Coordinates of C-alpha atoms in Angstrom, one line a residue:
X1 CA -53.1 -69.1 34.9
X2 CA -53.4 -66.3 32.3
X3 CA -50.7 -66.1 29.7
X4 CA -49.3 -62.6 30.8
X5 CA -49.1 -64.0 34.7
X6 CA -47.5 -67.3 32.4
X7 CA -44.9 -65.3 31.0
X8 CA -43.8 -63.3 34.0
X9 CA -43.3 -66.0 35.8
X10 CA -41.4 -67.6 32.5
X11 CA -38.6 -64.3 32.7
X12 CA -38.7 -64.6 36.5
X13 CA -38.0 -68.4 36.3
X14 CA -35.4 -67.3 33.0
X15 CA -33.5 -64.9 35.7
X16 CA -33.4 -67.0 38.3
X17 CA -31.7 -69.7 36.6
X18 CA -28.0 -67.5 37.1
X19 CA -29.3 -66.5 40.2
X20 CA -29.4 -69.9 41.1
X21 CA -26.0 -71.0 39.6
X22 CA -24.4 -68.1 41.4
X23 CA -26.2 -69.1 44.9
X24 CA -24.4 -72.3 44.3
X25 CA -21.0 -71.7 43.3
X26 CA -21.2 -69.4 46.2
X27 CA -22.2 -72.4 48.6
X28 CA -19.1 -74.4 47.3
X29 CA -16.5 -71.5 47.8
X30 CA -17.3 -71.2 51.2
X31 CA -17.1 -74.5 51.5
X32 CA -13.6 -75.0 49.9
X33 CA -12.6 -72.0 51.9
X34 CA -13.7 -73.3 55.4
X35 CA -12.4 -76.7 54.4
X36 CA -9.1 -75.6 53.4
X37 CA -9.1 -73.6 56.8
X38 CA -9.5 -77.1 58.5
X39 CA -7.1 -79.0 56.1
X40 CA -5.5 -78.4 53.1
X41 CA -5.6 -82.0 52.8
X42 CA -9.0 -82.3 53.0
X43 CA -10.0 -79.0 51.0
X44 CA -7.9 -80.7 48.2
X45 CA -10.2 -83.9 47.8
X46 CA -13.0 -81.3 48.1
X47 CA -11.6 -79.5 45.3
X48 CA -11.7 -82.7 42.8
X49 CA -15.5 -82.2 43.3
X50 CA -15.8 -78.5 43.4
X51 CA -13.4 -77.1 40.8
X52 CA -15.5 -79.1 37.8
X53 CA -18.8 -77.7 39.0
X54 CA -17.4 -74.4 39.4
X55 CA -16.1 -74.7 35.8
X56 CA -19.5 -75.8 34.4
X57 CA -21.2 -72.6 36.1
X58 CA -19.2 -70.2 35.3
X59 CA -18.9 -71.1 31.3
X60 CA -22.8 -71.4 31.2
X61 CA -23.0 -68.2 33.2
X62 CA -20.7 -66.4 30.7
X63 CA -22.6 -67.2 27.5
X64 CA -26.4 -66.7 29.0
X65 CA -26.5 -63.0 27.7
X66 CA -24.3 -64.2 24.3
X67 CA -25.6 -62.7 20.8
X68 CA -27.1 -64.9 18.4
X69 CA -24.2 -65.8 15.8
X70 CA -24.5 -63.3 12.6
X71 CA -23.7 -66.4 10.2
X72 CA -27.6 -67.4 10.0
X73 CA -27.9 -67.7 5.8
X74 CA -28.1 -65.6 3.0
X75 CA -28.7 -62.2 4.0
X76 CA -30.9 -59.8 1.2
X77 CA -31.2 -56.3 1.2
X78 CA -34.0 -54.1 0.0
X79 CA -32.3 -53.3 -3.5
X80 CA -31.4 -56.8 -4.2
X81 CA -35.2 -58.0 -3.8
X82 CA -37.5 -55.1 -3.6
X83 CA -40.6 -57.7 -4.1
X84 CA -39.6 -59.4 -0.8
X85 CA -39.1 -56.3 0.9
X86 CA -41.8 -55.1 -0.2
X87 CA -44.4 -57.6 0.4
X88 CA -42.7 -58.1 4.1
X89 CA -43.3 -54.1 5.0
X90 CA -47.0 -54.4 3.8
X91 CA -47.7 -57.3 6.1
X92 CA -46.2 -56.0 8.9
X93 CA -48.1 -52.7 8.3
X94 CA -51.0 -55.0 8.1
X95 CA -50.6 -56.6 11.6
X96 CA -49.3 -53.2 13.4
X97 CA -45.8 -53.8 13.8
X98 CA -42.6 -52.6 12.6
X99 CA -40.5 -54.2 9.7
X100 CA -37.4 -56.2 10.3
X101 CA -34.0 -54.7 9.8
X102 CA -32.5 -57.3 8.4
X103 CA -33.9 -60.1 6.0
X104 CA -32.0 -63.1 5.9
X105 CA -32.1 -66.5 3.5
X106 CA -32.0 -70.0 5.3
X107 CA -31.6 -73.7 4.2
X108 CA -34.4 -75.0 6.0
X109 CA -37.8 -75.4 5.3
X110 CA -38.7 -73.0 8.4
X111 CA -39.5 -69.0 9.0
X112 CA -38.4 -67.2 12.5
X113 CA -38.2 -63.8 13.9
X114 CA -35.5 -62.7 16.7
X115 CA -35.0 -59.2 18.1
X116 CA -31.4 -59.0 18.9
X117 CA -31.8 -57.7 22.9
X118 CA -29.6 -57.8 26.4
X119 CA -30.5 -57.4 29.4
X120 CA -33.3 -60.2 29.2
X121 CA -34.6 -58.5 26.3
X122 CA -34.9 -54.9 27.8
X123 CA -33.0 -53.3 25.3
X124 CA -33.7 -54.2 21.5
X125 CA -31.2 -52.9 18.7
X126 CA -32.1 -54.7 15.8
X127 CA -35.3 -56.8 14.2
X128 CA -34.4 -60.2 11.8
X129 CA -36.2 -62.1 9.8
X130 CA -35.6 -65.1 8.3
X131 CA -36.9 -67.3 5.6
X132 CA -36.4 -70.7 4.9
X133 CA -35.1 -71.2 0.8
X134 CA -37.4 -74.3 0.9
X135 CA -40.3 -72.1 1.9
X136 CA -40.0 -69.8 -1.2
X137 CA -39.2 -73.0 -3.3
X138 CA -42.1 -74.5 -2.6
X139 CA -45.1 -72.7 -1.7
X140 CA -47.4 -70.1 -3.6
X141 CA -47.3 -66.3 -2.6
X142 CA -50.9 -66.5 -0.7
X143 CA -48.9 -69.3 1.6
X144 CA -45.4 -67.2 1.7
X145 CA -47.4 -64.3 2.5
X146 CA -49.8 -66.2 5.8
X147 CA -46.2 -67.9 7.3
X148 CA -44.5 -64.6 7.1
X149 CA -47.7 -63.3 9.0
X150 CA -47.3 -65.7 11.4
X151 CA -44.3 -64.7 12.3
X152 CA -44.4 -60.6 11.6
X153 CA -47.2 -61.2 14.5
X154 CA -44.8 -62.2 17.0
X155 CA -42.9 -59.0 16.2
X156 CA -46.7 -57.1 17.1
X157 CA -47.7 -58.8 20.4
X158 CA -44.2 -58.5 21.8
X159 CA -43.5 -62.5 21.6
X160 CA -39.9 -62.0 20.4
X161 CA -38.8 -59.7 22.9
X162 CA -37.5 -62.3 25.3
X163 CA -37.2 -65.1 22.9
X164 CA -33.8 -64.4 22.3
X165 CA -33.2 -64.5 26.0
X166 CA -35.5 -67.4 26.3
X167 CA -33.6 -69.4 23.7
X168 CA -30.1 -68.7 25.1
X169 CA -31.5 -69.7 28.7
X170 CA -32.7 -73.3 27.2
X171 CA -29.0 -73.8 25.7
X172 CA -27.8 -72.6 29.4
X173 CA -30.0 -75.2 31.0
X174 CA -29.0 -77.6 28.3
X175 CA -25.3 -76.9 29.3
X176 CA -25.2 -76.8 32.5
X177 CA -27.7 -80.3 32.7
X178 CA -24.9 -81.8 30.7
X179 CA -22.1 -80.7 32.5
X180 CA -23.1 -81.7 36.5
X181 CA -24.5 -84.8 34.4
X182 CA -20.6 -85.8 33.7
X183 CA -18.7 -83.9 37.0
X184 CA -21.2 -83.4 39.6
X185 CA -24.6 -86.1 39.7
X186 CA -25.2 -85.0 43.2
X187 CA -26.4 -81.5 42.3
X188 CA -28.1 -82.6 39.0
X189 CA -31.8 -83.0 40.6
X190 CA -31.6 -79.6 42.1
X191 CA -30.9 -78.2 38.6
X192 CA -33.2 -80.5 36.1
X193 CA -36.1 -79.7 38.6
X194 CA -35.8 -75.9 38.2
X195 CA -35.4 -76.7 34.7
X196 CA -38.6 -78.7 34.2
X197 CA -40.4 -75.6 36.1
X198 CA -39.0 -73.1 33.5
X199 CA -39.6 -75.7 30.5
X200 CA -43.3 -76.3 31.6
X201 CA -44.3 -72.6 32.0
X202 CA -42.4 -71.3 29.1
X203 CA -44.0 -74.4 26.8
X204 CA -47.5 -73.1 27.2
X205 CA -46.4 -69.1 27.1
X206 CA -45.0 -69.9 23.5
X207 CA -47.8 -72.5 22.5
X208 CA -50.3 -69.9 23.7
X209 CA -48.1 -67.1 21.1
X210 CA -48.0 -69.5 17.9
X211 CA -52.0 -69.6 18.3
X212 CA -52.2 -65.7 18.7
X213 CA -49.4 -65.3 15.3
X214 CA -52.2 -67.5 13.5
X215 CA -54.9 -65.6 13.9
X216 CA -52.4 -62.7 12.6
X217 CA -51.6 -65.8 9.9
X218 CA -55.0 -65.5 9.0
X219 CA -56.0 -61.9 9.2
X220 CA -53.5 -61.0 6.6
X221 CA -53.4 -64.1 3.9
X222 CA -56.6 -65.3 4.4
X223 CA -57.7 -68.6 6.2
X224 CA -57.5 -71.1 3.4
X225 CA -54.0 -69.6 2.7
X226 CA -52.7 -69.8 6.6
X227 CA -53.8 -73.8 6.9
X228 CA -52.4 -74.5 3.8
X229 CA -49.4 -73.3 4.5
X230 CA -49.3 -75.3 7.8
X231 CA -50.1 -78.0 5.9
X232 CA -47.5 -77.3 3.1
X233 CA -44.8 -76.4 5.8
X234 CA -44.9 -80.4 7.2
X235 CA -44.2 -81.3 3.6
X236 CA -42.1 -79.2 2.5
X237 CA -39.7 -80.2 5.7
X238 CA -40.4 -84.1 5.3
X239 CA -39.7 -83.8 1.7
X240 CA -36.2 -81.8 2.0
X241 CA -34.9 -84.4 4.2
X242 CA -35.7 -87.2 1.7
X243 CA -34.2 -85.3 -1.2
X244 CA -31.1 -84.0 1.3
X245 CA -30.4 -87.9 1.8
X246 CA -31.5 -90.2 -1.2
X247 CA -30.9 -87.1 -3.6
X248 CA -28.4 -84.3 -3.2
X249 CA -25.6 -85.6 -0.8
X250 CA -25.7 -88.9 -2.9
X251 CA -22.2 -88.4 -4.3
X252 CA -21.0 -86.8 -1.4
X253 CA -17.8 -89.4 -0.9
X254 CA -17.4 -89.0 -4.5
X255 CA -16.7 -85.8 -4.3
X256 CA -19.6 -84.2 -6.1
X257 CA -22.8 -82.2 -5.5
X258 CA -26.2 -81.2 -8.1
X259 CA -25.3 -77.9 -10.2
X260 CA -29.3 -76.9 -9.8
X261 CA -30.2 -78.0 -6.4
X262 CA -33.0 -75.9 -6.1
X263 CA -34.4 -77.6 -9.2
X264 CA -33.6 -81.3 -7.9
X265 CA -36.3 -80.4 -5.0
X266 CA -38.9 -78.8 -7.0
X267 CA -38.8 -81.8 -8.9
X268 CA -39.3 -83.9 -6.4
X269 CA -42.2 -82.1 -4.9
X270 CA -44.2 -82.3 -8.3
X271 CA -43.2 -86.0 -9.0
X272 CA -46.8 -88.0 -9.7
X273 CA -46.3 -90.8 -7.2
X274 CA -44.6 -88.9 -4.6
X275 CA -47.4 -86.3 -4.9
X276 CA -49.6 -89.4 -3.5
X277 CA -47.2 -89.2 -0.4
X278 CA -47.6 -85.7 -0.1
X279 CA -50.8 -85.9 0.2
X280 CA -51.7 -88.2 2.8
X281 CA -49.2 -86.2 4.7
X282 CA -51.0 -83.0 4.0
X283 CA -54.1 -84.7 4.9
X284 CA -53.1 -85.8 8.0
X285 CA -50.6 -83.7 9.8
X286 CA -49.1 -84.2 13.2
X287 CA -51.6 -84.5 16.4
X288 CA -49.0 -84.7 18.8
X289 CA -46.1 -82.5 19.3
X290 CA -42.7 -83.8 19.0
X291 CA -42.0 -83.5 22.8
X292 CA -43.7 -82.5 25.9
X293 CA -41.8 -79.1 25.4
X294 CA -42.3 -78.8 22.3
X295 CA -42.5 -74.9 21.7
X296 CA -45.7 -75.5 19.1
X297 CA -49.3 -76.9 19.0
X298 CA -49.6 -79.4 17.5
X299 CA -50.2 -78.7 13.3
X300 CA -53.8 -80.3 13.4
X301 CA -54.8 -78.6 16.6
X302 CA -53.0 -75.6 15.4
X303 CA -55.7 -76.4 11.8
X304 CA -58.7 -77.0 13.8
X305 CA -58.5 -74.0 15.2
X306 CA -58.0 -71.5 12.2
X307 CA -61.0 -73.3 10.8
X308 CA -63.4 -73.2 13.4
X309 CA -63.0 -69.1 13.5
X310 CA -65.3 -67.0 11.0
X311 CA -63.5 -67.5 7.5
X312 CA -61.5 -65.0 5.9
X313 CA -60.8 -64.8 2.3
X314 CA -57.9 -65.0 0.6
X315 CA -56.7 -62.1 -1.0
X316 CA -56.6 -62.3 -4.6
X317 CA -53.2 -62.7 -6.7
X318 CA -51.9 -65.3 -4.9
X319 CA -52.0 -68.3 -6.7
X320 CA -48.6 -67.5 -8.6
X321 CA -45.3 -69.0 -6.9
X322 CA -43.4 -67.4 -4.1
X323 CA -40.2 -67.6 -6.0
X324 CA -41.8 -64.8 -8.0
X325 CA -40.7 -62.1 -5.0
X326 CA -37.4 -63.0 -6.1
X327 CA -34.8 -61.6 -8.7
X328 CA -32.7 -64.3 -10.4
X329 CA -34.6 -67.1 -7.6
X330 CA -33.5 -69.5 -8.8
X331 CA -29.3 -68.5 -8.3
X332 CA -30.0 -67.4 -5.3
X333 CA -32.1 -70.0 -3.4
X334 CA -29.2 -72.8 -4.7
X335 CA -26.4 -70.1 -3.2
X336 CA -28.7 -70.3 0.2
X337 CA -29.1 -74.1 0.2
X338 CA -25.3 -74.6 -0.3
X339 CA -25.1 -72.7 3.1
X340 CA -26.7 -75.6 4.9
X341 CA -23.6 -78.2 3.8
X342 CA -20.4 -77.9 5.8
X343 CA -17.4 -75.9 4.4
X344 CA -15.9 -78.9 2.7
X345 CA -18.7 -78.6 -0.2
X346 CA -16.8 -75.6 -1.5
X347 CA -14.4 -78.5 -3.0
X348 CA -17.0 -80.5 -4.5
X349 CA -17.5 -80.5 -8.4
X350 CA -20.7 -79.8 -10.1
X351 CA -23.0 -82.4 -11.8
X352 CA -26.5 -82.5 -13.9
X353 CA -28.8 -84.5 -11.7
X354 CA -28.6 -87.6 -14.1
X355 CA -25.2 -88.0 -14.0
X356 CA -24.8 -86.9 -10.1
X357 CA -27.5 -90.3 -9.7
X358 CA -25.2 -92.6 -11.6
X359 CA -21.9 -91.2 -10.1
X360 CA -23.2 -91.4 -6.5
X361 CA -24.7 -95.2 -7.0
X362 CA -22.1 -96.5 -8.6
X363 CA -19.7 -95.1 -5.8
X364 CA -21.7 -96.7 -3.5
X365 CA -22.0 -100.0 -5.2
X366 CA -18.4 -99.9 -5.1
X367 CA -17.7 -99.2 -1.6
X368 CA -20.3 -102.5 -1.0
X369 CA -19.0 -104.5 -3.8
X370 CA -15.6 -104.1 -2.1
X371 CA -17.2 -104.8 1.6
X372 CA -18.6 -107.9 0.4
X373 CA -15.2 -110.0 -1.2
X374 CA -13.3 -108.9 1.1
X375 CA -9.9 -108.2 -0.8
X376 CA -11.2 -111.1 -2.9
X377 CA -11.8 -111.4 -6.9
X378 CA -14.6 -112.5 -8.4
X379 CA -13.4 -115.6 -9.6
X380 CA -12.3 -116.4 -5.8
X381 CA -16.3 -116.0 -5.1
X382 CA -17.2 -118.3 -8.5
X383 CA -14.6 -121.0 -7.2
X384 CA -16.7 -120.8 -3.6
X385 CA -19.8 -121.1 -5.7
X386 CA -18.4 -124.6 -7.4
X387 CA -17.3 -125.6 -4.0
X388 CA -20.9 -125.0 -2.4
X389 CA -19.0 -123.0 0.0
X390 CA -22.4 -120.7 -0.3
X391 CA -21.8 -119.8 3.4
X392 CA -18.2 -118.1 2.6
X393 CA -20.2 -115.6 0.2
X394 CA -23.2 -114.7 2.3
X395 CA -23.7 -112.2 5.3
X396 CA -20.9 -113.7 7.7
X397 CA -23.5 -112.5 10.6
X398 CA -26.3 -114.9 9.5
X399 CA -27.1 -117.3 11.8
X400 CA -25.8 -120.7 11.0
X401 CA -27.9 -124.0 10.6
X402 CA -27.6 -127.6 11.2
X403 CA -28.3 -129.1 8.0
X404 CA -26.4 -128.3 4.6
X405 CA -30.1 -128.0 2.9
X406 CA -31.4 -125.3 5.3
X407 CA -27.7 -123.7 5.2
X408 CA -28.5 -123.3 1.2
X409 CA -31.8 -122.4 1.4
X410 CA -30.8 -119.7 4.1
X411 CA -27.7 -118.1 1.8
X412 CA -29.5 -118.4 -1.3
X413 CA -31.0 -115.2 -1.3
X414 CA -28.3 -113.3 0.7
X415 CA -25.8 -114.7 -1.6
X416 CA -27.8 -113.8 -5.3
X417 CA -28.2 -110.1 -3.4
X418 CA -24.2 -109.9 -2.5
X419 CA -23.1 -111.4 -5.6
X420 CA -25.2 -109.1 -8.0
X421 CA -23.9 -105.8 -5.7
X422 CA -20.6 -107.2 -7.3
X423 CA -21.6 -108.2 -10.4
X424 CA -23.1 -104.3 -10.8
X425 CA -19.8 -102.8 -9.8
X426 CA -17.8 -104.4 -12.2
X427 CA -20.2 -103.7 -15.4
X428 CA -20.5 -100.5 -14.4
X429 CA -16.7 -100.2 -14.6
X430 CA -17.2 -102.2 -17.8
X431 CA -19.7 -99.4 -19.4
X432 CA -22.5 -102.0 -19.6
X433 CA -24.6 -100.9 -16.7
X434 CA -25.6 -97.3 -14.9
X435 CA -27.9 -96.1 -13.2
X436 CA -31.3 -93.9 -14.2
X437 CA -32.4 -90.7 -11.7
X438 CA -36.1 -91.5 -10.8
X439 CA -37.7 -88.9 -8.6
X440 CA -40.3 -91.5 -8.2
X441 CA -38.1 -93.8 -5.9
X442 CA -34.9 -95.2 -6.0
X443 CA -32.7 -95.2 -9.0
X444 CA -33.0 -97.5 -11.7
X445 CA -30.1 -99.8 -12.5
X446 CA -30.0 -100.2 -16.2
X447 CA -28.0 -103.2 -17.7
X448 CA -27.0 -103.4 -21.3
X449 CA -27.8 -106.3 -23.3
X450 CA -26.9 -109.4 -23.1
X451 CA -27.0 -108.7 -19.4
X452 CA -30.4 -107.3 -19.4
X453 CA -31.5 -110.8 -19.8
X454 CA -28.7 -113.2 -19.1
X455 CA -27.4 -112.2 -16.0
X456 CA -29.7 -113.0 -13.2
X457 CA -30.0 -116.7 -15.1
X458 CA -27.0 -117.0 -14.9
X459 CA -26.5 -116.0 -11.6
X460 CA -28.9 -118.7 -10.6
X461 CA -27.6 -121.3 -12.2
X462 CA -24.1 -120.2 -10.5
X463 CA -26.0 -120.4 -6.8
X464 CA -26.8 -124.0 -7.9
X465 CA -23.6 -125.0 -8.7
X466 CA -22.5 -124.2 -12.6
X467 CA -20.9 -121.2 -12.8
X468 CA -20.2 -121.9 -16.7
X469 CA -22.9 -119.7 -18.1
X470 CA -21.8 -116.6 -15.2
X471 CA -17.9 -117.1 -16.3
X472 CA -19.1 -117.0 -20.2
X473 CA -21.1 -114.3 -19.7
X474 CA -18.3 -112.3 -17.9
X475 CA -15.4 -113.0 -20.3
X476 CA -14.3 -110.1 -22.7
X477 CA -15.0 -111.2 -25.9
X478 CA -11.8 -112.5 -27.3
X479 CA -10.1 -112.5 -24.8
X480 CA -8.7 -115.1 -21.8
X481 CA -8.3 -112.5 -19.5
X482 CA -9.8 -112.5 -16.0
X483 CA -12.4 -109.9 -15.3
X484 CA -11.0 -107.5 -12.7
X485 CA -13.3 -105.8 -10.0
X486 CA -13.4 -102.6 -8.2
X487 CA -10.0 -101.6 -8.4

């Protein structure tokens, strides 16, 4: 089937889909009606089935031709960043289309084009772009310049017209899926096999658009610059999500967030050993796409393809970073990244990345230090470790054994592990340990001396059965008192 034939039968399946909910609400009026003409009885018991289905129509029905919401990022206008603008009205004079309306800033490491339409995108009133923060963090201009190809050529071959409509119909399906799923299984297979129709058919329409936007991609930035950026894009993505998680939101519960976050993740991205990771990913992107509906190729077929055509060269000047489009880039990318957290980060303080690292990890070795004794001290644990009592310290999931030598062999290592997390806490309270930011991997803990070298000797000894060297080692000097923990 030819793609045009494809997507007229996608929009025909798209406006069926109320066509269909509306045959079937109809069906089970007339059937409440003729059954409460019968009984009122028996169009009551009816109604305990009916009135939920009729409720999951109609709310699906009433948001189908609902506007995209206008809180989408950062939006930029053409006196703020001229250089944007700019370089976004020449490439969509190069690919023979007009320029959005509206250029907006996103947290994520993706780029998209809507026209805002109704009436199953008949009517258009207003072109957006936007651009992901991470895009503009990360990449050159040549690769800036091939993504926002890619997607200025949906705007010229007419693939955003109904992809508005297209994506509100999904969430309809979605809903509506859901909703029989919970109040009405009986009508669910009529519904998810429509749906699978209109999935298939509009998979391969918008599969057989990304390929066309490439060769747009390519026309404009040059074919080493549009399979870089594909390349660059699965980085950039994978590499956010490991700096959102083991980086910025780090101190989260403590109630702090990075000053520069848009520095944090540059960072990261040129980091020697992680480059290595990088790398391989670059190297080998994904072959299959994330699910049978996926609305994209996948990235190597999407490669293979741009490079089997007749080269095109990349136009010169573009070697220079994309966050040189921008006025003050660096201010506004981190204003556009704090968008992606919820409202509660407006009540987070600000920290250098340093101390953000240590605040976060000693938070966290608190909360565990806490898990692990259990409204216990510490001397409670050392009295356990005289006793042998090494199963009252260690994981109390851990499978138990028969004999008291495979019970210690077992704990050993679960209790040196638990009992260090504790140890950690309290000379980080102390001022005697804290913890280094590596972009490398995880943070380095950093113990001051003597504990650099006594402690994990002493620790073993204390597993073993004399604690004296731990409890020496843990006393304030001059003083009898007992070492608190994690107040």
């Amino acid at each position: 089937m030819k793609n045009s034939s494809r997507a007229l039968l996608a929009v025909l399946l798209l406006a069926g889909f109320p066509v269909l909910m509306l045959v079937v609400a109809g069906l089970l009026i007339w059937l409440e009606i003729a059954a409460f003409q019968h009984s009122p009885f028996s169009a009551g018991r009816l109604g305990i089935f009916v009135v939920p289905v009729l409720y999951v129509l109609f709310s699906a029905l009433l948001t189908f031709e609902r506007t995209r919401d206008d809180d989408v990022g950062v939006p930029v206008t053409p006196e703020e960043q001229p250089e944007l603008w700019a370089t976004v009205r020449e490439l969509a004079s190069e690919v023979g289309t007009r320029a959005p309306d509206e250029i907006y800033l996103i947290p994520q490491a993706n780029a998209a084009v809507y026209e805002d339409t109704h009436w199953l995108g008949l009517r258009v009133r207003r072109r957006q772009m936007l651009i992901g923060a991470q895009l503009l963090a990360g990449t050159r201009v040549s690769q800036l310049r091939a993504i926002l190809g890619h997607e200025l050529g949906h705007f010229s071959n007419r693939h955003t017209r109904f992809a508005s409509a297209t994506y509100r119909g999904r969430q309809t399906i979605g809903r509506v899926l859901n909703g029989l799923h919970r109040s009405a299984w009986l009508l669910r297979p009529v519904f998810s096999a429509y749906a699978a129709m209109y999935f298939r058919v509009s998979m391969r329409v918008n599969r057989e658009r990304e390929l066309a936007a490439d060769i747009d991609s390519a026309r404009v930035a040059g074919t080493a610059a549009a399979t870089t950026a594909l390349r660059e894009a699965e980085v950039l993505d994978t590499a956010w999500w490991l700096f959102l998680n083991e980086y910025a939101s780090i101190a989260w519960a403590a109630g702090y967030l990075p000053e520069r976050m848009t520095e944090g993740y540059q960072l990261l991205l040129a980091d020697g050993k992680r480059t290595e990771e990088f790398a391989s990913l670059r190297e080998n992107p994904p072959s299959e796409p994330e699910s049978k509906y996926d609305s994209h190729p996948p990235t190597s077929e999407r490669i293979a393809l741009l490079e089997a055509a007749p080269a095109i060269p990349v136009p010169p000047g573009g070697e220079r970073p994309a966050t040189d489009l921008l006025r003050n880039a660096m201010t506004l990318l981190d204003a556009v990244l704090a968008t992606g957290f919820t409202e509660e980060a407006s009540s987070k303080k600000k920290l250098d990345w340093a101390s953000l690292i240590d605040v976060g990890m000693r938070n966290l070795n608190q909360v565990e230090a806490l898990r692990i004794l259990r409204s216990r001290g510490l001397d409670d644990l050392l009295d356990l470790l005289d006793a042998g009592r090494l199963e009252d310290i260690a994981d109390p999931t851990a499978p138990p054994e028969a004999k008291a030598r495979a019970k210690r062999e077992l704990y050993r290592p679960q209790v040196h592990s638990r009992l260090s997390i504790v140890l950690h806490a309290e000379l980080a309270k102390a001022g005697a340990a804290h913890w280094e930011l590596s972009w490398s991997g995880p943070a380095k803990l950093v113990l001051a001396e003597p504990y650099a070298t006594e402690l994990d000797p002493a620790l073993d000894a204390a597993i073993d059965g004399d604690t004296a060297p731990l409890r020496a080692l843990l006393t304030p000097a001059n003083s009898g008192e007992e070492t608190p923990c994690c107040d």
